[in-house]
XYZ file of C-alpha atoms in Angstrom:
574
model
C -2.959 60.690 -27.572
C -0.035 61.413 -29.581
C 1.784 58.177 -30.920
C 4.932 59.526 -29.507
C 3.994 59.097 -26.145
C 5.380 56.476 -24.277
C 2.703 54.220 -22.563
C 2.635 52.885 -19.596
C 3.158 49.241 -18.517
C 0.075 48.421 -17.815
C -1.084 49.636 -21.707
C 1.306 46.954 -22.970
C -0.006 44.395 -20.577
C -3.964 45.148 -21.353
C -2.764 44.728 -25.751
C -0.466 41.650 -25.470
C -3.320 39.974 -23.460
C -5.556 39.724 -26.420
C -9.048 41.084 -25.181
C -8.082 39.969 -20.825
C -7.047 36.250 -21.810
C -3.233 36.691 -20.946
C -2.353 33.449 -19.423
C -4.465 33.702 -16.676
C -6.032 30.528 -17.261
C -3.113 29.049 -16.655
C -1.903 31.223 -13.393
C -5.170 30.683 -11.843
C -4.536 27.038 -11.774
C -0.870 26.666 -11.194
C 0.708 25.805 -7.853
C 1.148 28.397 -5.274
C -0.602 31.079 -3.755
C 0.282 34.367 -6.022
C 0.267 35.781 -9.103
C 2.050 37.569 -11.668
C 2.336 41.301 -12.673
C 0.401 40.347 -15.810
C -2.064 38.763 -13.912
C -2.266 41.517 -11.113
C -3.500 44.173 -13.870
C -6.002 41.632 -15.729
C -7.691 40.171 -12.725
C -8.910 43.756 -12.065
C -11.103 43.311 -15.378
C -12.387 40.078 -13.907
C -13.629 41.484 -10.397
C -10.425 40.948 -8.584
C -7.785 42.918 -6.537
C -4.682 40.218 -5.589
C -2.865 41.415 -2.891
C -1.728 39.899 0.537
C -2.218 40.478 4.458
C 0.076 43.040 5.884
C -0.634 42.636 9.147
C 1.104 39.571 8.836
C 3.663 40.389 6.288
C 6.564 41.400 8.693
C 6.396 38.730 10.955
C 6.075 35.987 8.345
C 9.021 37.617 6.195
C 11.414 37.627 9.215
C 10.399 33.863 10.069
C 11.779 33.138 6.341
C 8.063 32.585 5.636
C 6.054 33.523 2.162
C 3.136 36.258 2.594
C -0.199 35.046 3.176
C -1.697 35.584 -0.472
C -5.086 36.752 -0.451
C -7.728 38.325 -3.685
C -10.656 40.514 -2.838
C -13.782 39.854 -5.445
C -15.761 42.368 -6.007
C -19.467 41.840 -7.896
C -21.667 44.078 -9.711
C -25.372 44.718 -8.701
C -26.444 48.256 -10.958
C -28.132 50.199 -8.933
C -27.706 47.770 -5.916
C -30.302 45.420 -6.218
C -29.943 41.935 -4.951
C -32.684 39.062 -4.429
C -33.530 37.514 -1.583
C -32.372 34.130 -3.078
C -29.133 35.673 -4.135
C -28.521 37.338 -1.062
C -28.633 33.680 0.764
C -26.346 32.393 -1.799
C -24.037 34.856 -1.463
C -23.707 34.678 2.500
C -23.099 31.204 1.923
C -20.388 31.817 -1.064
C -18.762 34.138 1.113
C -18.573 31.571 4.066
C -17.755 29.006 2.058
C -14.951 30.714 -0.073
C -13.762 33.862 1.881
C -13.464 35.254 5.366
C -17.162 34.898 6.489
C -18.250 38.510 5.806
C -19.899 40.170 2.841
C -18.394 44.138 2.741
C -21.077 46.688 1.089
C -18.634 48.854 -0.756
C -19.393 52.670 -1.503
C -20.700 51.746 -5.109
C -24.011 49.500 -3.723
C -22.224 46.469 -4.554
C -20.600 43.500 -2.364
C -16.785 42.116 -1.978
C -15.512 39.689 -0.488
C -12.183 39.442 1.195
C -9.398 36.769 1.471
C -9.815 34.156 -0.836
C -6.650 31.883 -1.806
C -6.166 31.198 -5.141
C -7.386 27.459 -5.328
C -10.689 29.053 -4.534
C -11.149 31.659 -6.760
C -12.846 29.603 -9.464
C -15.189 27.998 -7.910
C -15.847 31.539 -6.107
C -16.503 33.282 -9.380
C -18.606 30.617 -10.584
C -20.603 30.474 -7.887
C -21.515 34.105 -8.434
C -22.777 33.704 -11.776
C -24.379 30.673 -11.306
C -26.684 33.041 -8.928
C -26.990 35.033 -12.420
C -24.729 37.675 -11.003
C -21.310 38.947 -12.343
C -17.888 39.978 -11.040
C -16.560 41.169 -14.856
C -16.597 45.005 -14.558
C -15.484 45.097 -10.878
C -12.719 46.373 -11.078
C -10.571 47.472 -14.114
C -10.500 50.260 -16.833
C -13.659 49.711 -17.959
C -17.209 51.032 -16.046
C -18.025 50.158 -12.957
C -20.735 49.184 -11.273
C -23.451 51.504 -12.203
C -25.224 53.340 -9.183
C -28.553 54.846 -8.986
C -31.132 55.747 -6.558
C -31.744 52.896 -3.540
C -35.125 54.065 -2.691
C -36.973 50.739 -3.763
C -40.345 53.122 -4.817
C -42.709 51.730 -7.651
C -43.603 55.080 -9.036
C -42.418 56.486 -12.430
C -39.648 58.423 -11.856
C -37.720 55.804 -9.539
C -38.343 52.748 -11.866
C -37.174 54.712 -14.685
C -33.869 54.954 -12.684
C -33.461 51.486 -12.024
C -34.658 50.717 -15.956
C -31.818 53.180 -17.181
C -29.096 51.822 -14.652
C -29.619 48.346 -15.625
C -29.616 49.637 -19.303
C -26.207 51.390 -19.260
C -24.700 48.526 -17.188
C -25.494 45.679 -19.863
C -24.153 48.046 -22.433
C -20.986 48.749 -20.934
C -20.447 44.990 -19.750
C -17.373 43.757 -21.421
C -18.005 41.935 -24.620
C -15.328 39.428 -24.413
C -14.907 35.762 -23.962
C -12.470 35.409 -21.526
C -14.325 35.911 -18.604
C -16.257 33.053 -19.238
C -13.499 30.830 -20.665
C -11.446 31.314 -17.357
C -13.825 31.164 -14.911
C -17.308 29.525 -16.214
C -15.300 26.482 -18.504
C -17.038 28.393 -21.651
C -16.464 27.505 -25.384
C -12.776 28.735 -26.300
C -13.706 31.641 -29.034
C -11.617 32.117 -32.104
C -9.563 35.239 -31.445
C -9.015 37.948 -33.603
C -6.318 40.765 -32.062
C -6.590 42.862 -35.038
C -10.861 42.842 -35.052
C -11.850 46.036 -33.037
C -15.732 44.933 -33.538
C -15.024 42.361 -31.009
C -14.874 45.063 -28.502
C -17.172 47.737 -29.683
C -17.040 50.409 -27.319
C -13.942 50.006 -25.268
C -11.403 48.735 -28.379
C -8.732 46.482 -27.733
C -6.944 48.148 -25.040
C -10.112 49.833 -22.969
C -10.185 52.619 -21.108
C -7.065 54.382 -19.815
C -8.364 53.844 -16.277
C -11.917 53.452 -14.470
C -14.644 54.928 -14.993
C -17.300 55.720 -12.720
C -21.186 56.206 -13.864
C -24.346 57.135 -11.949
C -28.271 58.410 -12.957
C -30.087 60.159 -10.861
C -32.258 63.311 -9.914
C -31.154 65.854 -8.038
C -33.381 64.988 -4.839
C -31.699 62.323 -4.347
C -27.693 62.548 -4.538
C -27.702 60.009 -1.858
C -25.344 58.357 -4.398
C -22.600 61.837 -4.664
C -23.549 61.864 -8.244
C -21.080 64.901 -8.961
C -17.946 63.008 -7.893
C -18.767 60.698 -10.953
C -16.923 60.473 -14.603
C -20.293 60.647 -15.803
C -23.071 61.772 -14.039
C -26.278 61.359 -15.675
C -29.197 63.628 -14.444
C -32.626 62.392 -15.435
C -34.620 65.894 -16.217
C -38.519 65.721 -15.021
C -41.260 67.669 -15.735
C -45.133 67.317 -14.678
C -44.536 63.423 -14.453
C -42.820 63.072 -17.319
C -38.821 62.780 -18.392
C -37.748 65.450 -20.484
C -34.392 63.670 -20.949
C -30.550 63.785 -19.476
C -28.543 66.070 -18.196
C -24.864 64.794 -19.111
C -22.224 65.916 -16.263
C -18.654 65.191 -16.911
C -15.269 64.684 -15.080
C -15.974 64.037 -11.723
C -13.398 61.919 -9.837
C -11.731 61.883 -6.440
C -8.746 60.001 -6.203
C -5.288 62.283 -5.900
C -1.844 61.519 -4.721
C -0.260 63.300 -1.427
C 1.719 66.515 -2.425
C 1.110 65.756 -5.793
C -0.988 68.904 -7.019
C -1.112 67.792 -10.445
C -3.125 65.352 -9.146
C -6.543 66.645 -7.689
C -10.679 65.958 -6.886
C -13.124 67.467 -9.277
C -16.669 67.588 -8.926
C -18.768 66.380 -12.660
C -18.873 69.770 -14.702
C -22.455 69.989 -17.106
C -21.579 69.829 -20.757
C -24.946 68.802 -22.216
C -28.745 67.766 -22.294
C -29.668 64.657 -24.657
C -33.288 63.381 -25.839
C -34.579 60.646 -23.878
C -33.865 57.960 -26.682
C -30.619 58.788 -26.868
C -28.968 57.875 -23.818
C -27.083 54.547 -24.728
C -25.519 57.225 -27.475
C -24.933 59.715 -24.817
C -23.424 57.341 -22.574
C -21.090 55.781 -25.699
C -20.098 58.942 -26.903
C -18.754 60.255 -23.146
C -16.932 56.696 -22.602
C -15.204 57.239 -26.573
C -14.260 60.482 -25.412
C -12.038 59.227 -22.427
C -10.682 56.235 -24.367
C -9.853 58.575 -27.180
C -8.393 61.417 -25.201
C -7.204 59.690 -21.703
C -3.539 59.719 -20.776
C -2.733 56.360 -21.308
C 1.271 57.356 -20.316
C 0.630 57.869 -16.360
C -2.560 55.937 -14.640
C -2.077 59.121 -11.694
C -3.354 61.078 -14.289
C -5.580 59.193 -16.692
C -9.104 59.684 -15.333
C -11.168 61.580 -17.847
C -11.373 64.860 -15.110
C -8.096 65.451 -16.241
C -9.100 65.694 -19.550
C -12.182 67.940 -18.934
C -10.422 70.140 -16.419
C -7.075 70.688 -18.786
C -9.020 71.214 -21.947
C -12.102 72.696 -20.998
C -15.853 72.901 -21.336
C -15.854 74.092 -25.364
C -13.168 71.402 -26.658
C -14.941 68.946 -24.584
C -18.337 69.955 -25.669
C -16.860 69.615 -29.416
C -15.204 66.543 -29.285
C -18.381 64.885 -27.171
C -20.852 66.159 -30.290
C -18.258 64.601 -32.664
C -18.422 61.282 -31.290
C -22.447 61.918 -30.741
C -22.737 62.535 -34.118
C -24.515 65.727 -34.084
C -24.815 68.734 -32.016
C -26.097 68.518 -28.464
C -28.462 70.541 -26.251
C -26.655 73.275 -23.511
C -27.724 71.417 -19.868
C -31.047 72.560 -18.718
C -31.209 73.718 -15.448
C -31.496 71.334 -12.149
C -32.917 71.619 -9.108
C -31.028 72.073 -5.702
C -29.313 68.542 -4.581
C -30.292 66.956 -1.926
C -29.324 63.856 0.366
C -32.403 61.768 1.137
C -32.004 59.258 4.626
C -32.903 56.291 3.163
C -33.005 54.461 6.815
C -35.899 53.316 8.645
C -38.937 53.368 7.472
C -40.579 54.271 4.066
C -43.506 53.225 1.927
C -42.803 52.073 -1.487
C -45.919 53.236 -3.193
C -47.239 49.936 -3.872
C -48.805 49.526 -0.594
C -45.648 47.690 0.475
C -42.680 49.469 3.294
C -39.004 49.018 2.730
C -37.008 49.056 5.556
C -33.306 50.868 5.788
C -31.166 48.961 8.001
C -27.664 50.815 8.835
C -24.412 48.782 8.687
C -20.886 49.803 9.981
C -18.416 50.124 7.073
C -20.780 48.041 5.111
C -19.045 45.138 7.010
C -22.090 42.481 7.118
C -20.569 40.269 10.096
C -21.778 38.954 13.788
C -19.837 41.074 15.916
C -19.785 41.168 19.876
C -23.787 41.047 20.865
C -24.894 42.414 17.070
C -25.338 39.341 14.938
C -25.847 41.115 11.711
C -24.777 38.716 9.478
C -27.198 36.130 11.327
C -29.860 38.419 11.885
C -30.422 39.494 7.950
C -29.929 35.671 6.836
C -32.690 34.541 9.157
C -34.706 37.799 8.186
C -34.385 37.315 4.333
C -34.356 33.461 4.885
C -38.476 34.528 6.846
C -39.622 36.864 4.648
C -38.363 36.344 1.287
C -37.406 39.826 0.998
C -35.574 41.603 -2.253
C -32.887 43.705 -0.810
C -30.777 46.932 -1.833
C -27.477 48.106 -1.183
C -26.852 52.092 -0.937
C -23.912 53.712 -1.697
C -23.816 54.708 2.232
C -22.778 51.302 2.856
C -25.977 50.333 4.296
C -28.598 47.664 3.067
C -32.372 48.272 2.113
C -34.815 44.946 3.062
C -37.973 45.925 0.448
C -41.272 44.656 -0.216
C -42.609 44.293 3.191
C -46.328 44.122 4.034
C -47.693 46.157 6.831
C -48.650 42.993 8.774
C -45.095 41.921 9.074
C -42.734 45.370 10.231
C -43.386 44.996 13.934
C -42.185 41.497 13.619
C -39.315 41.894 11.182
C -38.245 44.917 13.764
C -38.619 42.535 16.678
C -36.357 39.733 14.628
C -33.641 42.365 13.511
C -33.658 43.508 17.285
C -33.166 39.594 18.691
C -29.968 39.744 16.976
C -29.036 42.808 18.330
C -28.691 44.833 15.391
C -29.377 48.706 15.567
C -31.994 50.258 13.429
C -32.106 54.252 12.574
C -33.389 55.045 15.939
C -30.824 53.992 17.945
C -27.999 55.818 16.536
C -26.802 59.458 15.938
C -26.887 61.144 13.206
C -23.032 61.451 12.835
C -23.182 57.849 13.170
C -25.606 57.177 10.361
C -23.604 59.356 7.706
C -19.900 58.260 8.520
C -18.416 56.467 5.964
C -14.875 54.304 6.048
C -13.592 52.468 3.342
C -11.808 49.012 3.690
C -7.946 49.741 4.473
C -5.625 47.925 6.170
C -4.841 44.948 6.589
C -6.557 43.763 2.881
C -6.278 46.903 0.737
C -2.728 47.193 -0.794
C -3.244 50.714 -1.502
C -3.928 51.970 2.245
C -1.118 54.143 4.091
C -3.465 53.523 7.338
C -6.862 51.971 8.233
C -9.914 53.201 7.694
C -12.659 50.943 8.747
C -10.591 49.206 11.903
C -10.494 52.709 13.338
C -14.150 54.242 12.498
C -15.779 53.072 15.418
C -13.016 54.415 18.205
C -13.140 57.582 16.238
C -16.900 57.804 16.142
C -17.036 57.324 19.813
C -14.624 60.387 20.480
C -16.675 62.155 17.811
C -19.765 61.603 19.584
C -18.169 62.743 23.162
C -17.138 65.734 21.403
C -20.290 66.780 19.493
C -22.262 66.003 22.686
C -19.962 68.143 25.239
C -21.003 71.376 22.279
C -24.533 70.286 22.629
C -24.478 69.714 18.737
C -25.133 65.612 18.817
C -28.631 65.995 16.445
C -26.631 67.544 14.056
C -26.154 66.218 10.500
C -22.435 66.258 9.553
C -20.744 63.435 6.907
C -17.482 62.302 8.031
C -15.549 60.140 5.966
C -12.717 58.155 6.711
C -10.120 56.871 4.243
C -6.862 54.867 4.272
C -5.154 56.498 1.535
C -5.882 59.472 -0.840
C -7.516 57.390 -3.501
C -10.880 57.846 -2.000
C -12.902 55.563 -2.305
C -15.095 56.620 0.904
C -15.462 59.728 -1.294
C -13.839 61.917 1.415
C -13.501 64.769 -0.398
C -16.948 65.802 -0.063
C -17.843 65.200 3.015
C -17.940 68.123 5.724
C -15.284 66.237 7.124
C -12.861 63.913 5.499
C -10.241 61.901 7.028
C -7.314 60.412 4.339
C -4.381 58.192 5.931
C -0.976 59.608 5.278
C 0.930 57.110 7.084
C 0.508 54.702 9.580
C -1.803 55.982 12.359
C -1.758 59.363 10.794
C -4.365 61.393 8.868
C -4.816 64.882 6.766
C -7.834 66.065 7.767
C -10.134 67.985 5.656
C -13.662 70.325 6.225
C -15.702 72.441 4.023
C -17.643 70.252 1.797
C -21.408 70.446 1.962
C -23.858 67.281 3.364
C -25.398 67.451 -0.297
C -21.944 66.429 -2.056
C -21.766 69.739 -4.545
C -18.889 71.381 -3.028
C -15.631 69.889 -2.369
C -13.802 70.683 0.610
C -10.204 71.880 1.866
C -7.261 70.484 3.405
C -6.826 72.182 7.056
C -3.535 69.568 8.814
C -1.712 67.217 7.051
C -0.587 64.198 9.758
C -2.823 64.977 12.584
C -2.246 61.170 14.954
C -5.356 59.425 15.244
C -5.513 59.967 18.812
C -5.413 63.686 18.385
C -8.369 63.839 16.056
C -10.585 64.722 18.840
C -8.819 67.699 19.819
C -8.790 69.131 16.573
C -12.542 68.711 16.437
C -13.118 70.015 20.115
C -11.877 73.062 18.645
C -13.964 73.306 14.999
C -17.238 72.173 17.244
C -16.687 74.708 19.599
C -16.416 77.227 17.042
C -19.004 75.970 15.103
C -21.872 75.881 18.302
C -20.526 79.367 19.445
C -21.339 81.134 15.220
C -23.503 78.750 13.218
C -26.594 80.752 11.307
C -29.517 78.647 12.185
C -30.255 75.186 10.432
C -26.342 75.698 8.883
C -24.607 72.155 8.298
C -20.545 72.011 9.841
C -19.540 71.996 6.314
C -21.473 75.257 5.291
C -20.333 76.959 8.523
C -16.839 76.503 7.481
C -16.827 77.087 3.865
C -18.716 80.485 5.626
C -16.463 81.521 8.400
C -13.222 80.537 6.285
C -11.487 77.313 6.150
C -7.881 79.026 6.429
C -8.966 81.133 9.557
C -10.408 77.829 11.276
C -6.661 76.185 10.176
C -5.200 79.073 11.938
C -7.189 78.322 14.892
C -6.582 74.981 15.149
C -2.799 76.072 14.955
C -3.072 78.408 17.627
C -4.323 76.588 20.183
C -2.318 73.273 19.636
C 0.808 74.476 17.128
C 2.673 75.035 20.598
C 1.992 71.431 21.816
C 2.329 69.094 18.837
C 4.540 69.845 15.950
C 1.819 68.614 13.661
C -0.697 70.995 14.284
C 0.546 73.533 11.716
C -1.926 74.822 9.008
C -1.539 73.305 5.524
């Protein structure tokens, strides 16, 4: 960026802190529940979101009484492997430490929710001493690296999990203060002016986060296209060819801000197998050199890609390669593979897909889940994986023992594949209200209600079997990756939603905004009307989100406008 450009706070904040130290060493063990600004931005390089409950903010503010401080931790597992040992220890760090539940997030990892301050040491350190990390959580740096969860032992899907693990140790931070703060580590000389001590993110790191998956197209189970970088392993007879690079894939925008928009990953090149570390430097350089670092609405590398376009991006990405790359060979059709039930792993061993609401692992009414899995992995000793569906993966399990592990899972009440719907199985609903500080309204409070109406509705059209991806959101960031879903849901305001259609169930086609504050109670209406339509003209075997992008997504609008515009002011097309 040009020096004249004024940066943004947060810029200031990530230089003055001298590689993440700041002072929050000293924060994190003062008196009181909260934190400062400066502290705010850094603990998102550490694995931490600070925030409050705002359920009870009102109420406590008009008894004269401070919020009730809270930080969300969230971990990194590449690829979304976990062992059975540190599955147990983190069900007991999150009892221990937070509210009692462990939340699979949409990027196979786990958080944790409501920890006070005093805690969040001992938290942390807990985590690593289970050789896991929180560093990378959160933060302009990249994230937790996501991959394929099938758990199979053949060539192709070990060779994902190798290259996930890869890229995820060589984007890890490189600095000390993660370990001085929260591990008691050796206090390291420090150097401000020594850009070696960072080597691939400099002293001030990335203008904002930045997301990373490899895969194969037949399995984008993971939405590899709404990545920054989306790395497509190329096969051919049993044998890797190399990497497609994708770039600039992102979803998070801001209400009636049009500057700010989704974008699916665009391909810019193909790299040699042994050069993927390079690749994957060189594409990270390019959005620390060339991010806005003036406004974090607009500092995602998308808006880099999208504004300059595929030549000046190709050029400056063989510039910081160091030599000229390959045009992007050509890919197969995406698809979404069910990863539920069950599945043999190749080995002679059967993995197990186990679906979980929200990703929220917690005993609720007459389905014990949290209980059940414990005393499950606690039997069986089994390695686990978490999917970017916010479901879990129990792996390694010998022939002699599924009955039994099904008639265990069942005791507890939990519900296997079978015993859902399909809409069911592919709904997604990020965390919201009352812990996310970003949310305009909840997400995952309100998925179940709404998949219950969903259900009545898709069953009165005789469509129930059908396989539609709806994805609920509590604020336009995202983070359910709603924007590719045949249906996405995005809070606007309190108990209010836009409400989107059009995207495909394979995740390479966004979709379109059709009402912008539809009430949540009125959801189902506006669906009795799409399903209607949809059961009256879809071509056989065609998805809701094909059928729409089809018939027209501004003549379905226009329906939905003529048969309730008269009724509720809301129901106007967008």
């Amino acid at each position: 960026m040009s020096d004249d450009v004024k940066l943004s706070k947060v810029e200031a904040i990530k230089t003055d802190s001298i590689y993440l130290h700041g002072g929050l060493d000293k924060e994190m063990s003062s008196e009181g529940g909260a934190v400062s600004d400066e502290a705010y931005e850094l603990l998102k390089f550490h694995g931490s979101y600070f925030g409050f409950d705002r359920d009870t903010a009102t109420e406590r503010k008009k008894a004269g009484l401070e919020k009730e401080w809270e930080f969300m931790v969230r971990m990194k597992a590449p690829g979304g492997r976990i062992t059975a040992k540190q599955y147990l220890g983190l069900d007991s760090i999150c009892e221990k430490y937070a509210n009692g539940t462990l939340r699979i997030t949409t990027r196979e990892t786990f958080q944790f929710h409501c920890i006070i301050k005093q805690n969040m040491k001992k938290h942390i350190a807990a985590i690593n001493e289970l050789l896991l990390t929180t560093l990378g959580g959160c933060g302009d740096v990249v994230r937790n690296v996501m991959t394929s969860p099938a758990p199979k032992k053949d060539k192709l899907h070990l060779k994902l999990v190798e290259d996930a693990n890869a890229i995820s140790e060589f984007t890890l931070p490189k600095t000390s203060a993660y370990h001085e703060i929260w591990l008691d580590g050796e206090n390291m000389a420090r150097n401000p002016s020594n850009e070696d001590y960072e080597p691939l993110y400099g002293k001030v790191y990335l203008p904002r986060k930045f997301k990373i998956s490899v895969s194969v197209p037949e399995d984008n189970s993971m939405d590899a296209l709404t990545h920054d970088l989306a790395i497509i392993q190329i096969w051919e007879a049993g044998e890797l060819l190399g990497y497609n690079l994708l770039l600039g894939g992102g979803l998070g925008m801001t209400h009636n801000k049009p500057e700010t928009y989704p974008r699916l990953a665009t391909p810019i090149a193909f790299i040699e197998p042994d050069r993927l570390l390079d690749g994957v430097a060189a594409v990270v350089k390019l959005h620390r050199d060339y991010g806005d670092r003036s406004n974090r609405k607009h500092a995602r590398l998308k808006y880099v890609v999208e504004e300059n376009g595929i030549e000046w991006t190709r050029s400056k990405l063989e510039e910081l390669y160091g030599e000229k790359m390959q045009d992007a060979r050509p890919m197969g059709q995406f698809k979404v593979v069910d990863h539920m039930g069950w599945h043999e792993q190749g080995d002679g061993k059967w993995y197990l897909g186990v679906p979980v609401s929200s990703g929220r692992i917690i005993d609720r009414g007459d389905e014990k889940i949290r209980t059940g899995l414990r005393e499950v992995v606690a039997k069986y000793g089994v390695d686990l994986v978490l999917t970017a569906d916010q479901n879990i993966i129990l792996c390694d399990i010998a022939q002699t023992d599924k009955q039994e592990i099904v008639d265990d899972l069942k005791s507890f009440g939990i519900k296997l594949v079978e015993d859902i719907t399909p809409v069911y199985r592919n709904m997604l609903a990020c965390v919201a209200l009352p812990t996310c500080g970003k949310a305009l309204a909840d997400a995952e409070r309100i998925k179940l209600p709404v998949l219950e109406e969903v259900e009545q509705v898709m069953e009165k059209h005789g469509i129930l079997d059908e396989e539609i991806a709806i994805r609920v959101a509590g604020c336009p960031n995202g983070c359910s990756r709603p924007y590719v879903g045949d249906i996405g849901i995005v809070g606007r305001m309190p108990g209010h939603y836009a409400m989107f259609i059009g995207g495909d169930f394979e995740g390479t086609r966004l979709n379109t905004k059709i009402l912008d504050r539809v009430p949540q109670e009125n959801i189902k209406e506006v669906l009795d009307i799409l399903f209607a339509k949809y059961k009256a003209e879809k071509e056989e075997g065609e998805g809701f989100g094909d059928f729409a992008d089809r018939a027209g997504i501004a003549g379905l609008a226009q329906l939905v406008e003529s048969n309730l515009g008269d009724k509720y002011k809301w129901a106007k097309a967008a």
